[in-house]
Amino acid sequence: MKLYEGKAKILETTDNKDVLIQLFKDDLTAFNAEKKDNREGKGALNNQTSSILFEYLQKEGIKTHFIKVIDNTKMMVQKVSIFKIEVVLRNVAAGSIVKRIGIQNGTTINPAILEFYYKDDALGDPLINQDHIRFLNLAKSEELEEISVIALKVNDLLKSFFIKRDLILVDLKLEFGRNTRGEILLADEISADTCRLWDAKTRESLDKDIFREDKGDVLTGYREVLKRLKTKR
Ligand code: ADP
Ligand code: UDP
């Protein structure tokens, strides 16, 4: 039974109340869904990319919601109660931060910048800080601390994973939730929809910026990312 349909995915219930199926749709949206498209095969690419990255992170000791791949567009996940916070990590300046703090696109950011956004489409996912999170009751301070520590570790692990495949992890967005056992898990997806990935040599975008900025065929970028993840495991 369908539990939820969002912009990019559908969550379905299973016989086990603690387990969901996450189905990746072919819909593409940007700028808070002002720009839309549908590209056949996008969902399958994101499902495969996410599965490889979740498997890698689990192997490295990160607790994630990922259980197993079901088919091309579906994965089995642990059900969590999602924190209404988007955690963004930045290793290179691109996107919103360039305008917000007036730095040049492509500037290296080391150590990474960690940001929180309020997961609320009606408000356009505004940037928030720890005090807003406390005031809005989005997470307790210990939970936010744990989420931040995990997020920085995930960023470090993925940054080195990608660079071995000639990909620069420019930035990424993570979501976290709590399962019924009380554990905080990395949830949602990690794909070219939610990460900026540049070719290490040419610095060309291989992610959703191709769609955002009309820079060519978005699926060519997504396919290239997946190919590099698959050829070296
Ligand atoms: P949106 O809701 O922003 O349109 P999606 O289309 O990606 O986004 O929908 C997926 C929804 O499922 C998101 O709201 C996400 O927070 C939520 N979600 C991701 N993983 C889990 C999980 N394991 N358990 C419950 N909800 C999840
Ligand atoms: N991001 C995302 N979902 C969002 C907002 C951002 O996956 O709702 C990702 C985005 O793809 C990028 C990173 O988070 O990898 C930082 O995005 P930014 O704040 O620059 O926002 P943008 O200008 O891309 O909307």
Short mmCIF file of C-alpha atoms and ligand atoms in Angstrom, two decimals:
data_model
loop_
_atom_site.label_atom_id
_atom_site.label_comp_id
_atom_site.label_asym_id
_atom_site.label_seq_id
_atom_site.Cartn_x
_atom_site.Cartn_y
_atom_site.Cartn_z
CA MET A 1 0.00 0.00 0.00
CA LYS A 2 1.22 3.48 -0.84
CA LEU A 3 2.21 5.33 2.33
CA TYR A 4 3.56 8.52 0.75
CA GLU A 5 4.29 9.94 -2.68
CA GLY A 6 6.82 12.74 -2.91
CA LYS A 7 8.51 14.54 -5.78
CA ALA A 8 11.11 11.87 -6.46
CA LYS A 9 10.03 8.75 -4.61
CA ILE A 10 7.11 6.65 -3.40
CA LEU A 11 7.12 4.85 -0.06
CA GLU A 12 5.11 1.64 0.17
CA THR A 13 4.27 -0.38 3.27
CA THR A 14 5.09 -4.09 3.60
CA ASP A 15 3.82 -6.92 5.84
CA ASN A 16 6.44 -5.85 8.36
CA LYS A 17 5.47 -2.56 10.02
CA ASP A 18 9.13 -1.60 10.43
CA VAL A 19 10.00 -2.11 6.76
CA LEU A 20 9.13 0.01 3.71
CA ILE A 21 9.76 -0.14 -0.01
CA GLN A 22 11.28 2.99 -1.49
CA LEU A 23 10.46 3.36 -5.20
CA PHE A 24 12.50 5.84 -7.24
CA LYS A 25 10.42 7.78 -9.77
CA ASP A 26 11.54 9.15 -13.15
CA ASP A 27 10.36 12.67 -12.23
CA LEU A 28 12.99 15.39 -11.99
CA THR A 29 12.33 18.62 -10.12
CA ALA A 30 14.44 21.65 -9.25
CA PHE A 31 14.01 25.06 -7.63
CA ASN A 32 11.36 23.79 -5.21
CA ALA A 33 9.51 22.02 -8.07
CA GLU A 34 9.22 25.14 -10.24
CA LYS A 35 11.17 23.29 -12.93
CA LYS A 36 9.96 19.79 -13.81
CA ASP A 37 10.70 16.97 -16.23
CA ASN A 38 10.32 13.23 -16.52
CA ARG A 39 13.18 11.13 -17.88
CA GLU A 40 12.70 7.42 -18.35
CA GLY A 41 15.40 5.53 -16.48
CA LYS A 42 16.25 8.27 -13.95
CA GLY A 43 14.64 6.38 -11.07
CA ALA A 44 16.58 3.20 -11.85
CA LEU A 45 19.88 5.11 -11.99
CA ASN A 46 19.24 6.79 -8.63
CA ASN A 47 18.15 3.52 -7.01
CA GLN A 48 21.34 1.79 -8.14
CA THR A 49 23.59 4.71 -7.19
CA SER A 50 21.99 5.05 -3.77
CA SER A 51 22.20 1.31 -3.12
CA ILE A 52 25.92 1.20 -3.91
CA LEU A 53 26.60 4.21 -1.66
CA PHE A 54 24.48 2.94 1.25
CA GLU A 55 26.18 -0.47 1.03
CA TYR A 56 29.60 1.18 1.11
CA LEU A 57 28.68 3.39 4.09
CA GLN A 58 27.23 0.42 6.00
CA LYS A 59 30.44 -1.50 5.41
CA GLU A 60 32.28 1.48 6.91
CA GLY A 61 30.12 1.37 10.05
CA ILE A 62 27.46 4.00 9.27
CA LYS A 63 23.94 2.97 10.26
CA THR A 64 21.58 3.49 7.32
CA HIS A 65 17.97 2.59 6.53
CA PHE A 66 19.05 0.46 3.53
CA ILE A 67 18.20 -3.24 3.72
CA LYS A 68 18.50 -4.55 0.14
CA VAL A 69 17.81 -3.88 -3.52
CA ILE A 70 14.49 -5.32 -4.70
CA ASP A 71 14.58 -4.48 -8.40
CA ASN A 72 15.61 -1.73 -10.81
CA THR A 73 13.64 1.05 -9.16
CA LYS A 74 12.97 -0.28 -5.65
CA MET A 75 14.92 -0.79 -2.46
CA MET A 76 13.83 -2.21 0.89
CA VAL A 77 14.46 0.14 3.82
CA GLN A 78 13.86 0.36 7.55
CA LYS A 79 10.99 2.67 8.35
CA VAL A 80 12.09 5.73 10.29
CA SER A 81 10.55 8.85 11.63
CA ILE A 82 12.34 11.52 9.59
CA PHE A 83 13.81 14.60 11.28
CA LYS A 84 12.44 17.58 9.36
CA ILE A 85 15.98 18.77 8.74
CA GLU A 86 18.05 18.62 5.55
CA VAL A 87 21.74 18.41 6.40
CA VAL A 88 23.95 19.89 3.69
CA LEU A 89 27.75 19.47 3.59
CA ARG A 90 29.93 21.52 1.31
CA ASN A 91 33.49 20.79 0.15
CA VAL A 92 33.49 23.18 -2.82
CA ALA A 93 31.42 26.34 -3.25
CA ALA A 94 28.48 25.92 -5.65
CA GLY A 95 24.74 26.59 -5.70
CA SER A 96 23.05 28.64 -3.00
CA ILE A 97 26.16 29.37 -0.89
CA VAL A 98 27.82 31.23 -3.76
CA LYS A 99 25.09 33.86 -3.73
CA ARG A 100 24.48 33.79 0.02
CA ILE A 101 27.99 34.57 1.23
CA GLY A 102 29.54 35.94 -1.96
CA ILE A 103 32.27 33.42 -2.66
CA GLN A 104 33.36 32.31 -6.07
CA ASN A 105 31.92 29.13 -7.55
CA GLY A 106 34.53 26.38 -7.30
CA THR A 107 36.33 27.67 -4.19
CA THR A 108 37.60 24.79 -2.03
CA ILE A 109 35.99 24.56 1.41
CA ASN A 110 38.14 22.56 3.84
CA PRO A 111 37.13 21.67 6.51
CA ALA A 112 33.63 21.16 5.15
CA ILE A 113 30.78 23.55 5.96
CA LEU A 114 27.76 21.91 7.58
CA GLU A 115 24.36 23.57 7.19
CA PHE A 116 20.82 22.77 8.26
CA TYR A 117 17.68 23.52 6.26
CA TYR A 118 14.11 23.25 7.50
CA LYS A 119 12.43 20.49 5.47
CA ASP A 120 9.29 22.41 4.61
CA ASP A 121 8.31 22.82 0.94
CA ALA A 122 5.77 25.57 1.68
CA LEU A 123 8.55 27.70 3.19
CA GLY A 124 11.03 26.74 0.45
CA ASP A 125 13.35 24.80 2.81
CA PRO A 126 14.93 27.81 4.58
CA LEU A 127 18.43 27.77 6.10
CA ILE A 128 18.20 27.36 9.89
CA ASN A 129 20.61 27.05 12.81
CA GLN A 130 20.70 25.06 16.08
CA ASP A 131 18.56 27.62 17.88
CA HIS A 132 15.82 27.43 15.23
CA ILE A 133 15.95 23.64 15.47
CA ARG A 134 15.55 23.79 19.24
CA PHE A 135 12.80 26.41 19.03
CA LEU A 136 10.87 24.42 16.38
CA ASN A 137 11.48 21.16 18.26
CA LEU A 138 12.89 19.48 15.14
CA ALA A 139 15.51 17.54 17.14
CA LYS A 140 16.94 17.50 20.66
CA SER A 141 20.41 18.98 21.06
CA GLU A 142 21.97 15.51 21.67
CA GLU A 143 20.22 14.23 18.53
CA LEU A 144 21.50 17.16 16.48
CA GLU A 145 25.00 16.55 17.82
CA GLU A 146 24.82 12.86 16.83
CA ILE A 147 23.42 13.74 13.38
CA SER A 148 26.19 16.29 12.81
CA VAL A 149 28.94 13.83 13.77
CA ILE A 150 27.51 11.15 11.45
CA ALA A 151 27.00 13.67 8.62
CA LEU A 152 30.64 14.82 8.75
CA LYS A 153 31.83 11.21 8.78
CA VAL A 154 29.60 10.35 5.81
CA ASN A 155 30.96 13.36 3.94
CA ASP A 156 34.57 12.28 4.61
CA LEU A 157 33.89 8.69 3.56
CA LEU A 158 32.07 9.68 0.38
CA LYS A 159 34.59 12.36 -0.53
CA SER A 160 37.41 9.81 -0.58
CA PHE A 161 35.22 7.14 -2.20
CA PHE A 162 34.33 9.50 -5.07
CA ILE A 163 37.80 10.93 -5.64
CA LYS A 164 39.12 7.39 -6.21
CA ARG A 165 36.63 7.33 -9.09
CA ASP A 166 37.73 10.73 -10.45
CA LEU A 167 34.69 12.47 -9.01
CA ILE A 168 34.76 15.57 -6.79
CA LEU A 169 32.06 15.57 -4.12
CA VAL A 170 31.19 19.27 -4.24
CA ASP A 171 28.26 19.11 -1.81
CA LEU A 172 25.49 16.80 -0.70
CA LYS A 173 22.22 16.69 1.19
CA LEU A 174 21.51 14.08 3.85
CA GLU A 175 18.38 13.14 5.78
CA PHE A 176 18.19 11.25 9.06
CA GLY A 177 15.46 9.45 10.96
CA ARG A 178 14.87 7.35 14.04
CA ASN A 179 13.74 3.72 13.79
CA THR A 180 11.45 1.96 16.28
CA ARG A 181 14.51 0.63 18.13
CA GLY A 182 15.52 4.22 18.83
CA GLU A 183 18.56 4.28 16.54
CA ILE A 184 19.36 7.29 14.38
CA LEU A 185 19.79 6.13 10.78
CA LEU A 186 20.91 7.82 7.58
CA ALA A 187 17.81 7.66 5.35
CA ASP A 188 16.31 8.90 2.07
CA GLU A 189 18.74 8.70 -0.91
CA ILE A 190 22.28 9.60 -1.94
CA SER A 191 22.43 10.11 -5.68
CA ALA A 192 23.23 12.58 -8.44
CA ASP A 193 19.91 14.22 -7.51
CA THR A 194 21.16 15.02 -4.01
CA CYS A 195 24.93 15.43 -4.50
CA ARG A 196 26.91 17.77 -6.72
CA LEU A 197 29.55 15.67 -8.46
CA TRP A 198 32.17 17.09 -10.81
CA ASP A 199 34.54 15.23 -13.07
CA ALA A 200 37.92 15.59 -11.33
CA LYS A 201 39.76 16.52 -14.54
CA THR A 202 37.32 18.71 -16.46
CA ARG A 203 35.28 19.89 -13.43
CA GLU A 204 32.12 19.43 -15.50
CA SER A 205 28.88 18.66 -13.65
CA LEU A 206 27.63 15.07 -13.71
CA ASP A 207 24.67 15.73 -11.42
CA LYS A 208 21.32 17.53 -11.27
CA ASP A 209 22.97 20.87 -12.15
CA ILE A 210 22.91 19.60 -15.76
CA PHE A 211 19.10 19.80 -15.48
CA ARG A 212 18.99 22.92 -13.28
CA GLU A 213 21.21 24.88 -15.64
CA ASP A 214 20.31 23.21 -18.98
CA LYS A 215 23.89 22.02 -19.46
CA GLY A 216 23.09 18.96 -21.62
CA ASP A 217 21.61 15.51 -21.15
CA VAL A 218 21.15 14.91 -17.44
CA LEU A 219 20.95 11.12 -17.74
CA THR A 220 24.34 11.01 -19.48
CA GLY A 221 25.81 12.52 -16.31
CA TYR A 222 23.94 10.15 -13.99
CA ARG A 223 24.97 7.14 -16.13
CA GLU A 224 28.62 8.22 -16.02
CA VAL A 225 28.53 8.49 -12.21
CA LEU A 226 27.01 5.03 -11.89
CA LYS A 227 29.48 3.55 -14.38
CA ARG A 228 32.40 4.87 -12.31
CA LEU A 229 30.89 3.48 -9.11
CA LYS A 230 30.33 0.09 -10.71
CA THR A 231 33.67 -0.32 -12.44
CA LYS A 232 35.59 0.17 -9.20
CA ARG A 233 33.91 -1.36 -6.10
P1 ADP B 1 9.78 14.98 -1.04
O1 ADP B 1 8.95 14.54 0.12
O2 ADP B 1 10.74 16.07 -0.67
O3 ADP B 1 9.03 15.29 -2.28
P2 ADP B 1 10.74 12.36 -1.97
O4 ADP B 1 9.92 12.28 -3.21
O5 ADP B 1 12.16 11.98 -2.07
O6 ADP B 1 10.80 13.79 -1.33
O7 ADP B 1 9.98 11.49 -0.90
C1 ADP B 1 10.57 10.61 -0.05
C2 ADP B 1 10.12 10.93 1.37
O8 ADP B 1 10.36 9.81 2.19
C3 ADP B 1 10.89 12.09 1.96
O9 ADP B 1 9.99 12.94 2.63
C4 ADP B 1 11.85 11.42 2.94
O10 ADP B 1 12.15 12.25 4.03
C5 ADP B 1 11.07 10.20 3.36
N1 ADP B 1 11.88 9.04 3.76
C6 ADP B 1 13.09 8.66 3.28
N2 ADP B 1 13.52 7.51 3.84
C7 ADP B 1 12.56 7.14 4.73
C8 ADP B 1 12.40 6.02 5.63
N3 ADP B 1 13.33 5.09 5.73
N4 ADP B 1 11.29 5.98 6.40
C9 ADP B 1 10.34 6.94 6.30
N5 ADP B 1 10.41 7.99 5.47
C10 ADP B 1 11.51 8.10 4.68
N1 UDP B 2 19.83 19.52 -2.21
C1 UDP B 2 18.90 18.50 -2.25
N2 UDP B 2 17.58 18.78 -1.97
C2 UDP B 2 17.18 20.03 -1.63
C3 UDP B 2 18.12 21.07 -1.60
C4 UDP B 2 19.44 20.79 -1.89
O1 UDP B 2 19.25 17.35 -2.52
O2 UDP B 2 15.97 20.21 -1.37
C5 UDP B 2 21.25 19.24 -2.50
C6 UDP B 2 21.70 19.82 -3.83
O3 UDP B 2 21.55 18.89 -4.86
C7 UDP B 2 23.15 20.11 -3.57
C8 UDP B 2 23.21 20.43 -2.06
O4 UDP B 2 22.03 19.88 -1.51
O5 UDP B 2 23.92 18.94 -3.80
C9 UDP B 2 23.30 21.92 -1.75
O6 UDP B 2 22.27 22.58 -2.42
P1 UDP B 2 22.14 24.18 -2.42
O7 UDP B 2 21.89 24.66 -1.03
O8 UDP B 2 23.29 24.77 -3.15
O9 UDP B 2 20.78 24.44 -3.14
P2 UDP B 2 20.40 24.55 -4.68
O10 UDP B 2 20.92 25.87 -5.13
O11 UDP B 2 21.04 23.40 -5.36
O12 UDP B 2 18.93 24.41 -4.62
#
